[in-house]
PDB file of C-alpha atoms and ligand atoms in Angstrom:
ATOM      1  CA  UNK A  23      17.241 -15.350 -35.926  1.00 50.00           C
ATOM      2  CA  UNK A  24      14.528 -17.520 -34.497  1.00 50.00           C
ATOM      3  CA  UNK A  25      16.338 -17.680 -31.187  1.00 50.00           C
ATOM      4  CA  UNK A  26      16.627 -13.927 -31.099  1.00 54.00           C
ATOM      5  CA  UNK A  27      12.922 -13.512 -31.785  1.00 50.00           C
ATOM      6  CA  UNK A  28      12.144 -15.900 -28.991  1.00 53.00           C
ATOM      7  CA  UNK A  29      14.184 -14.026 -26.458  1.00 50.00           C
ATOM      8  CA  UNK A  30      12.487 -10.791 -27.444  1.00 49.00           C
ATOM      9  CA  UNK A  31       9.127 -12.367 -26.852  1.00 49.00           C
ATOM     10  CA  UNK A  32      10.263 -13.693 -23.522  1.00 48.00           C
ATOM     11  CA  UNK A  33      11.531 -10.271 -22.466  1.00 48.00           C
ATOM     12  CA  UNK A  34       8.300  -8.592 -23.503  1.00 49.00           C
ATOM     13  CA  UNK A  35       6.365 -11.238 -21.663  1.00 46.00           C
ATOM     14  CA  UNK A  36       8.451 -10.742 -18.532  1.00 47.00           C
ATOM     15  CA  UNK A  37       7.952  -6.998 -18.661  1.00 49.00           C
ATOM     16  CA  UNK A  38       4.233  -7.339 -18.923  1.00 48.00           C
ATOM     17  CA  UNK A  39       4.257  -9.755 -15.997  1.00 48.00           C
ATOM     18  CA  UNK A  40       6.380  -7.322 -14.055  1.00 49.00           C
ATOM     19  CA  UNK A  41       3.990  -4.519 -14.853  1.00 47.00           C
ATOM     20  CA  UNK A  42       1.099  -6.561 -13.612  1.00 47.00           C
ATOM     21  CA  UNK A  43       2.714  -7.686 -10.407  1.00 50.00           C
ATOM     22  CA  UNK A  44       4.812  -4.735  -9.369  1.00 55.00           C
ATOM     23  CA  UNK A  45       3.825  -1.736 -11.419  1.00 64.00           C
ATOM     24  CA  UNK A  46       6.395  -1.034 -14.024  1.00 71.00           C
ATOM     25  CA  UNK A  47       6.248   2.020 -16.228  1.00 76.00           C
ATOM     26  CA  UNK A  48       8.421   3.646 -18.843  1.00 80.00           C
ATOM     27  CA  UNK A  49      10.225   6.838 -17.992  1.00 83.00           C
ATOM     28  CA  UNK A  50      10.667   8.418 -14.584  1.00 86.00           C
ATOM     29  CA  UNK A  51       8.162   8.474 -11.741  1.00 89.00           C
ATOM     30  CA  UNK A  52       5.291  10.922 -12.272  1.00 87.00           C
ATOM     31  CA  UNK A  53       5.955  14.368 -10.874  1.00 85.00           C
ATOM     32  CA  UNK A  54       3.478  15.004  -8.120  1.00 86.00           C
ATOM     33  CA  UNK A  55       3.488  18.435  -6.630  1.00 79.00           C
ATOM     34  CA  UNK A  56       3.166  18.874  -2.928  1.00 73.00           C
ATOM     35  CA  UNK A  57       0.091  20.876  -2.153  1.00 69.00           C
ATOM     36  CA  UNK A  58      -0.793  20.149   1.417  1.00 79.00           C
ATOM     37  CA  UNK A  59       0.445  19.354   4.850  1.00 86.00           C
ATOM     38  CA  UNK A  60      -0.689  16.411   6.920  1.00 91.00           C
ATOM     39  CA  UNK A  61      -2.448  16.758  10.230  1.00 94.00           C
ATOM     40  CA  UNK A  62      -0.689  13.939  12.031  1.00 93.00           C
ATOM     41  CA  UNK A  63      -3.338  13.677  14.736  1.00 95.00           C
ATOM     42  CA  UNK A  64      -6.161  13.258  12.276  1.00 96.00           C
ATOM     43  CA  UNK A  65      -4.356  10.603  10.261  1.00 96.00           C
ATOM     44  CA  UNK A  66      -3.756   8.357  13.253  1.00 97.00           C
ATOM     45  CA  UNK A  67      -5.843   5.288  13.948  1.00 97.00           C
ATOM     46  CA  UNK A  68      -7.001   2.194  12.166  1.00 96.00           C
ATOM     47  CA  UNK A  69      -7.125   1.761   8.361  1.00 96.00           C
ATOM     48  CA  UNK A  70      -8.328  -1.161   6.246  1.00 92.00           C
ATOM     49  CA  UNK A  71      -6.665  -2.051   2.991  1.00 90.00           C
ATOM     50  CA  UNK A  72      -9.255  -1.617   0.242  1.00 90.00           C
ATOM     51  CA  UNK A  73      -7.178  -1.937  -2.895  1.00 88.00           C
ATOM     52  CA  UNK A  74      -3.582  -2.291  -3.844  1.00 84.00           C
ATOM     53  CA  UNK A  75      -1.652  -2.405  -7.083  1.00 84.00           C
ATOM     54  CA  UNK A  76       0.317  -5.594  -6.547  1.00 73.00           C
ATOM     55  CA  UNK A  77      -0.202  -9.165  -5.512  1.00 68.00           C
ATOM     56  CA  UNK A  78       0.373 -10.475  -2.092  1.00 64.00           C
ATOM     57  CA  UNK A  79       0.846 -14.159  -1.751  1.00 58.00           C
ATOM     58  CA  UNK A  80      -2.374 -15.955  -1.045  1.00 55.00           C
ATOM     59  CA  UNK A  81      -0.745 -16.968   2.203  1.00 51.00           C
ATOM     60  CA  UNK A  82      -1.023 -13.510   3.675  1.00 56.00           C
ATOM     61  CA  UNK A  83      -3.443 -11.775   1.417  1.00 59.00           C
ATOM     62  CA  UNK A  84      -6.361 -11.362   3.764  1.00 72.00           C
ATOM     63  CA  UNK A  85      -7.375  -8.700   6.187  1.00 81.00           C
ATOM     64  CA  UNK A  86      -4.542  -6.259   5.827  1.00 86.00           C
ATOM     65  CA  UNK A  87      -4.908  -3.367   8.208  1.00 89.00           C
ATOM     66  CA  UNK A  88      -2.740  -0.456   9.148  1.00 92.00           C
ATOM     67  CA  UNK A  89      -2.402   1.279  12.483  1.00 95.00           C
ATOM     68  CA  UNK A  90      -0.864   4.702  12.749  1.00 96.00           C
ATOM     69  CA  UNK A  91       0.078   6.133  16.099  1.00 96.00           C
ATOM     70  CA  UNK A  92       1.399   9.610  16.538  1.00 95.00           C
ATOM     71  CA  UNK A  93       4.985   9.781  17.627  1.00 90.00           C
ATOM     72  CA  UNK A  94       7.091  12.878  18.240  1.00 86.00           C
ATOM     73  CA  UNK A  95       7.574  15.559  15.542  1.00 85.00           C
ATOM     74  CA  UNK A  96       4.954  14.430  13.069  1.00 87.00           C
ATOM     75  CA  UNK A  97       6.251  10.874  12.989  1.00 94.00           C
ATOM     76  CA  UNK A  98       4.104   7.785  13.012  1.00 95.00           C
ATOM     77  CA  UNK A  99       4.600   4.462  14.667  1.00 95.00           C
ATOM     78  CA  UNK A 100       3.244   2.105  12.044  1.00 93.00           C
ATOM     79  CA  UNK A 101       1.997  -1.433  12.254  1.00 90.00           C
ATOM     80  CA  UNK A 102       0.763  -3.432   9.310  1.00 87.00           C
ATOM     81  CA  UNK A 103      -1.388  -6.392  10.285  1.00 84.00           C
ATOM     82  CA  UNK A 104      -2.138  -9.326   8.039  1.00 80.00           C
ATOM     83  CA  UNK A 105      -3.909 -12.582   8.627  1.00 74.00           C
ATOM     84  CA  UNK A 106      -2.706 -15.824   7.175  1.00 68.00           C
ATOM     85  CA  UNK A 107      -5.398 -17.313   4.959  1.00 64.00           C
ATOM     86  CA  UNK A 108      -4.157 -20.761   5.903  1.00 66.00           C
ATOM     87  CA  UNK A 109      -3.760 -20.649   9.627  1.00 68.00           C
ATOM     88  CA  UNK A 110      -5.858 -17.659  10.633  1.00 67.00           C
ATOM     89  CA  UNK A 111      -2.884 -16.421  12.593  1.00 69.00           C
ATOM     90  CA  UNK A 112      -2.083 -12.804  12.065  1.00 69.00           C
ATOM     91  CA  UNK A 113       1.283 -11.196  11.771  1.00 73.00           C
ATOM     92  CA  UNK A 114       2.454  -7.705  12.433  1.00 79.00           C
ATOM     93  CA  UNK A 115       5.143  -5.727  10.700  1.00 82.00           C
ATOM     94  CA  UNK A 116       6.160  -2.609  12.536  1.00 88.00           C
ATOM     95  CA  UNK A 117       8.028   0.481  11.540  1.00 91.00           C
ATOM     96  CA  UNK A 118       8.289   4.204  11.779  1.00 93.00           C
ATOM     97  CA  UNK A 119       7.267   6.826   9.214  1.00 95.00           C
ATOM     98  CA  UNK A 120       9.225  10.056   9.245  1.00 95.00           C
ATOM     99  CA  UNK A 121       8.007  13.075   7.248  1.00 94.00           C
ATOM    100  CA  UNK A 122      10.642  14.492   4.903  1.00 92.00           C
ATOM    101  CA  UNK A 123      11.659  18.154   4.936  1.00 89.00           C
ATOM    102  CA  UNK A 124      11.147  18.712   1.212  1.00 88.00           C
ATOM    103  CA  UNK A 125       7.581  17.438   1.271  1.00 90.00           C
ATOM    104  CA  UNK A 126       5.589  16.861   4.455  1.00 90.00           C
ATOM    105  CA  UNK A 127       3.322  14.390   2.648  1.00 93.00           C
ATOM    106  CA  UNK A 128       6.327  12.238   1.731  1.00 93.00           C
ATOM    107  CA  UNK A 129       7.399   9.835   4.449  1.00 94.00           C
ATOM    108  CA  UNK A 130      10.530   7.799   4.879  1.00 93.00           C
ATOM    109  CA  UNK A 131       9.347   4.460   6.227  1.00 91.00           C
ATOM    110  CA  UNK A 132      11.745   2.275   8.157  1.00 89.00           C
ATOM    111  CA  UNK A 133      10.738  -1.279   8.915  1.00 86.00           C
ATOM    112  CA  UNK A 134      11.402  -2.758  12.280  1.00 82.00           C
ATOM    113  CA  UNK A 135      10.076  -6.185  11.526  1.00 66.00           C
ATOM    114  CA  UNK A 136       9.517  -9.352  13.445  1.00 66.00           C
ATOM    115  CA  UNK A 137       8.228 -11.271  10.453  1.00 65.00           C
ATOM    116  CA  UNK A 138       9.986 -13.974   8.490  1.00 65.00           C
ATOM    117  CA  UNK A 139      11.628 -12.550   5.403  1.00 63.00           C
ATOM    118  CA  UNK A 140       9.354 -14.466   3.045  1.00 60.00           C
ATOM    119  CA  UNK A 141       6.271 -12.726   4.350  1.00 60.00           C
ATOM    120  CA  UNK A 142       7.991  -9.457   4.876  1.00 59.00           C
ATOM    121  CA  UNK A 143       8.878  -9.255   1.202  1.00 59.00           C
ATOM    122  CA  UNK A 144       5.200  -8.739   0.443  1.00 61.00           C
ATOM    123  CA  UNK A 145       4.612  -5.984   2.918  1.00 68.00           C
ATOM    124  CA  UNK A 146       5.637  -2.355   2.582  1.00 70.00           C
ATOM    125  CA  UNK A 147       9.402  -2.212   2.896  1.00 76.00           C
ATOM    126  CA  UNK A 148      11.759   0.529   3.868  1.00 82.00           C
ATOM    127  CA  UNK A 149      11.440   3.385   1.418  1.00 87.00           C
ATOM    128  CA  UNK A 150       9.569   6.547   0.558  1.00 91.00           C
ATOM    129  CA  UNK A 151       5.787   6.668   0.646  1.00 93.00           C
ATOM    130  CA  UNK A 152       3.647   9.612  -0.263  1.00 94.00           C
ATOM    131  CA  UNK A 153       0.228  10.409   1.090  1.00 95.00           C
ATOM    132  CA  UNK A 154      -1.401  11.343  -2.201  1.00 94.00           C
ATOM    133  CA  UNK A 155      -4.702  12.241  -0.694  1.00 93.00           C
ATOM    134  CA  UNK A 156      -6.762  11.717   2.405  1.00 95.00           C
ATOM    135  CA  UNK A 157      -9.884  13.163   3.965  1.00 95.00           C
ATOM    136  CA  UNK A 158      -8.842  11.565   7.296  1.00 97.00           C
ATOM    137  CA  UNK A 159     -12.348  10.171   7.915  1.00 97.00           C
ATOM    138  CA  UNK A 160     -12.886   7.882   4.927  1.00 96.00           C
ATOM    139  CA  UNK A 161      -9.921   7.254   2.683  1.00 97.00           C
ATOM    140  CA  UNK A 162      -6.158   7.405   2.449  1.00 96.00           C
ATOM    141  CA  UNK A 163      -4.270   7.011  -0.823  1.00 95.00           C
ATOM    142  CA  UNK A 164      -0.605   6.073  -0.527  1.00 94.00           C
ATOM    143  CA  UNK A 165       1.838   5.994  -3.405  1.00 92.00           C
ATOM    144  CA  UNK A 166       5.405   4.833  -3.689  1.00 91.00           C
ATOM    145  CA  UNK A 167       7.627   5.083  -6.735  1.00 90.00           C
ATOM    146  CA  UNK A 168      11.253   4.289  -7.475  1.00 86.00           C
ATOM    147  CA  UNK A 169      13.229   5.278 -10.569  1.00 87.00           C
ATOM    148  CA  UNK A 170      15.413   2.672 -12.245  1.00 85.00           C
ATOM    149  CA  UNK A 171      17.209   4.375 -15.129  1.00 80.00           C
ATOM    150  CA  UNK A 172      14.646   4.289 -17.949  1.00 85.00           C
ATOM    151  CA  UNK A 173      11.778   2.724 -16.021  1.00 85.00           C
ATOM    152  CA  UNK A 174      10.041   3.200 -12.713  1.00 86.00           C
ATOM    153  CA  UNK A 175       8.327   0.799 -10.344  1.00 84.00           C
ATOM    154  CA  UNK A 176       5.443   1.987  -8.271  1.00 86.00           C
ATOM    155  CA  UNK A 177       2.889   0.813  -5.750  1.00 87.00           C
ATOM    156  CA  UNK A 178      -0.513   2.195  -4.896  1.00 89.00           C
ATOM    157  CA  UNK A 179      -2.699   1.555  -1.885  1.00 90.00           C
ATOM    158  CA  UNK A 180      -6.170   2.716  -1.105  1.00 93.00           C
ATOM    159  CA  UNK A 181      -6.973   2.443   2.582  1.00 94.00           C
ATOM    160  CA  UNK A 182     -10.335   3.069   4.199  1.00 95.00           C
ATOM    161  CA  UNK A 183     -11.602   3.728   7.683  1.00 96.00           C
ATOM    162  CA  UNK A 184     -14.125   0.976   6.958  1.00 92.00           C
ATOM    163  CA  UNK A 185     -13.357  -2.195   5.036  1.00 86.00           C
ATOM    164  CA  UNK A 186     -15.019  -0.893   1.905  1.00 87.00           C
ATOM    165  CA  UNK A 187     -15.546   2.412   0.147  1.00 91.00           C
ATOM    166  CA  UNK A 188     -18.489   3.461  -1.946  1.00 92.00           C
ATOM    167  CA  UNK A 189     -18.433   3.422  -5.721  1.00 93.00           C
ATOM    168  CA  UNK A 190     -18.561   7.168  -6.134  1.00 96.00           C
ATOM    169  CA  UNK A 191     -15.540   7.729  -3.913  1.00 96.00           C
ATOM    170  CA  UNK A 192     -13.682   4.972  -5.718  1.00 93.00           C
ATOM    171  CA  UNK A 193     -14.232   6.608  -9.079  1.00 94.00           C
ATOM    172  CA  UNK A 194     -13.136   9.991  -7.676  1.00 95.00           C
ATOM    173  CA  UNK A 195      -9.927   8.408  -6.408  1.00 94.00           C
ATOM    174  CA  UNK A 196      -9.348   6.669  -9.737  1.00 93.00           C
ATOM    175  CA  UNK A 197      -9.770  10.012 -11.486  1.00 94.00           C
ATOM    176  CA  UNK A 198      -7.187  11.521  -9.175  1.00 92.00           C
ATOM    177  CA  UNK A 199      -4.710   8.722  -9.872  1.00 92.00           C
ATOM    178  CA  UNK A 200      -5.292   8.984 -13.606  1.00 91.00           C
ATOM    179  CA  UNK A 201      -4.633  12.698 -13.411  1.00 91.00           C
ATOM    180  CA  UNK A 202      -1.144  11.823 -12.189  1.00 89.00           C
ATOM    181  CA  UNK A 203      -0.752   9.224 -14.966  1.00 86.00           C
ATOM    182  CA  UNK A 204      -0.977   6.417 -12.440  1.00 87.00           C
ATOM    183  CA  UNK A 205      -2.572   3.378 -14.024  1.00 84.00           C
ATOM    184  CA  UNK A 206      -5.636   2.323 -12.002  1.00 85.00           C
ATOM    185  CA  UNK A 207      -6.197  -0.807 -14.066  1.00 84.00           C
ATOM    186  CA  UNK A 208      -3.562  -2.427 -11.909  1.00 79.00           C
ATOM    187  CA  UNK A 209      -5.554  -1.992  -8.726  1.00 82.00           C
ATOM    188  CA  UNK A 210      -6.703  -5.197  -7.119  1.00 78.00           C
ATOM    189  CA  UNK A 211      -9.469  -5.425  -4.597  1.00 76.00           C
ATOM    190  CA  UNK A 212      -8.057  -6.586  -1.293  1.00 75.00           C
ATOM    191  CA  UNK A 213      -9.545  -9.623   0.323  1.00 66.00           C
ATOM    192  CA  UNK A 214     -11.054  -8.080   3.370  1.00 63.00           C
ATOM    193  CA  UNK A 215     -14.642  -9.196   2.960  1.00 57.00           C
ATOM    194  CA  UNK A 216     -14.235 -12.218   5.187  1.00 62.00           C
ATOM    195  CA  UNK A 217     -12.585 -10.577   8.139  1.00 66.00           C
ATOM    196  CA  UNK A 218     -14.968 -11.531  10.858  1.00 56.00           C
ATOM    197  CA  UNK A 219     -15.791  -9.415  13.861  1.00 44.00           C
ATOM    198  CA  UNK A 220     -14.194 -12.128  15.848  1.00 46.00           C
ATOM    199  CA  UNK A 221     -10.947 -11.365  14.130  1.00 45.00           C
ATOM    200  CA  UNK A 222     -11.090  -7.686  15.034  1.00 45.00           C
ATOM    201  CA  UNK A 223     -11.930  -8.552  18.605  1.00 42.00           C
ATOM    202  CA  UNK A 224      -8.856 -10.701  18.645  1.00 45.00           C
ATOM    203  CA  UNK A 225      -6.859  -7.787  17.365  1.00 45.00           C
ATOM    204  CA  UNK A 226      -8.036  -5.573  20.216  1.00 41.00           C
ATOM    205  CA  UNK A 227      -7.222  -8.328  22.601  1.00 39.00           C
ATOM    206  CA  UNK A 228      -3.755  -8.611  21.172  1.00 40.00           C
ATOM    207  CA  UNK A 229      -3.001  -5.031  22.083  1.00 35.00           C
TER     208      UNK A 229
HETATM  209  C1  NAG B 508      -5.084  18.689  13.716  1.00 86.36           C
HETATM  210  O1  NAG B 508      -6.255  18.019  14.096  1.00 86.36           O
HETATM  211  C2  NAG B 508      -6.591  18.122  15.471  1.00 86.36           C
HETATM  212  C3  NAG B 508      -7.748  17.194  15.758  1.00 86.36           C
HETATM  213  O2  NAG B 508      -8.811  17.409  14.892  1.00 86.36           O
HETATM  214  C4  NAG B 508      -6.868  19.583  15.787  1.00 86.36           C
HETATM  215  O3  NAG B 508      -7.182  19.712  17.166  1.00 86.36           O
HETATM  216  C5  NAG B 508      -5.616  20.399  15.465  1.00 86.36           C
HETATM  217  O4  NAG B 508      -5.888  21.764  15.651  1.00 86.36           O
HETATM  218  C6  NAG B 508      -5.181  20.173  14.032  1.00 86.36           C
HETATM  219  N1  NAG B 508      -3.876  20.794  13.817  1.00 86.36           N
HETATM  220  C7  NAG B 508      -3.642  21.645  12.835  1.00 86.36           C
HETATM  221  C8  NAG B 508      -2.242  22.171  12.764  1.00 86.36           C
HETATM  222  O5  NAG B 508      -4.494  21.984  12.045  1.00 86.36           O
HETATM  223  C1  NAG B 509     -14.754 -17.107   4.894  1.00 86.36           C
HETATM  224  O1  NAG B 509     -14.095 -17.840   5.924  1.00 86.36           O
HETATM  225  C2  NAG B 509     -14.691 -19.110   6.175  1.00 86.36           C
HETATM  226  C3  NAG B 509     -14.009 -19.711   7.389  1.00 86.36           C
HETATM  227  O2  NAG B 509     -12.616 -19.531   7.374  1.00 86.36           O
HETATM  228  C4  NAG B 509     -14.557 -19.957   4.915  1.00 86.36           C
HETATM  229  O3  NAG B 509     -15.120 -21.221   5.127  1.00 86.36           O
HETATM  230  C5  NAG B 509     -15.249 -19.259   3.763  1.00 86.36           C
HETATM  231  O4  NAG B 509     -15.076 -19.977   2.563  1.00 86.36           O
HETATM  232  C6  NAG B 509     -14.713 -17.836   3.571  1.00 86.36           C
HETATM  233  N1  NAG B 509     -15.508 -17.127   2.586  1.00 86.36           N
HETATM  234  C7  NAG B 509     -14.942 -16.395   1.622  1.00 86.36           C
HETATM  235  C8  NAG B 509     -15.884 -15.691   0.719  1.00 86.36           C
HETATM  236  O5  NAG B 509     -13.742 -16.298   1.468  1.00 86.36           O
END
């Protein structure tokens, strides 16, 4: 009896950990209707990670940026850049995002990575990602959700054209996410406040 109780507690504990780290929810993924199309040209360019719903290892948790380049037929060439907090060296994960026919705001992302698997595990992997909302000039909200029988796992990112967004916009975006029953309490501020200009110069140089 005691043993049984213990295992229940452990399971509950694990689930709450899982919820915190990966975004676990009961029931299927929220139904999000497709209301818009994406102007591929306007979405291209450089984006800074502002917030995300899951932990990255401290090792790579700084200065995550995203570059979108227009490819043929509404596709994007994608690169996700991160800087190692330990070495200052940055890494790039590359892939391609292909809009789906059913929903032009839903992209199939395929990773074409040069990173070690350990690091790569913490970056967006191959799968479906939805552009929940963007105004092209300030913010981009990306959502990914996978159904596993009676639960779902999801991930949220807020990206900005600058490395921070103002409080009013943040609360508008939180309201939007809450409207879709997406839990904003899980969002974690990305560590991008110590990305020096030097670093971005280096990035330009790299290309
Ligand atoms: C997309 O945006 C570009 C650049 O602002 C504009 O020239 C083009 O007309 C837009 N395309 C559509 C289909 O609205
Ligand atoms: C910013 O980076 C410098 C140099 O790497 C480091 O000494 C400092 O502690 C960092 N500051 C913050 C707030 O992370």
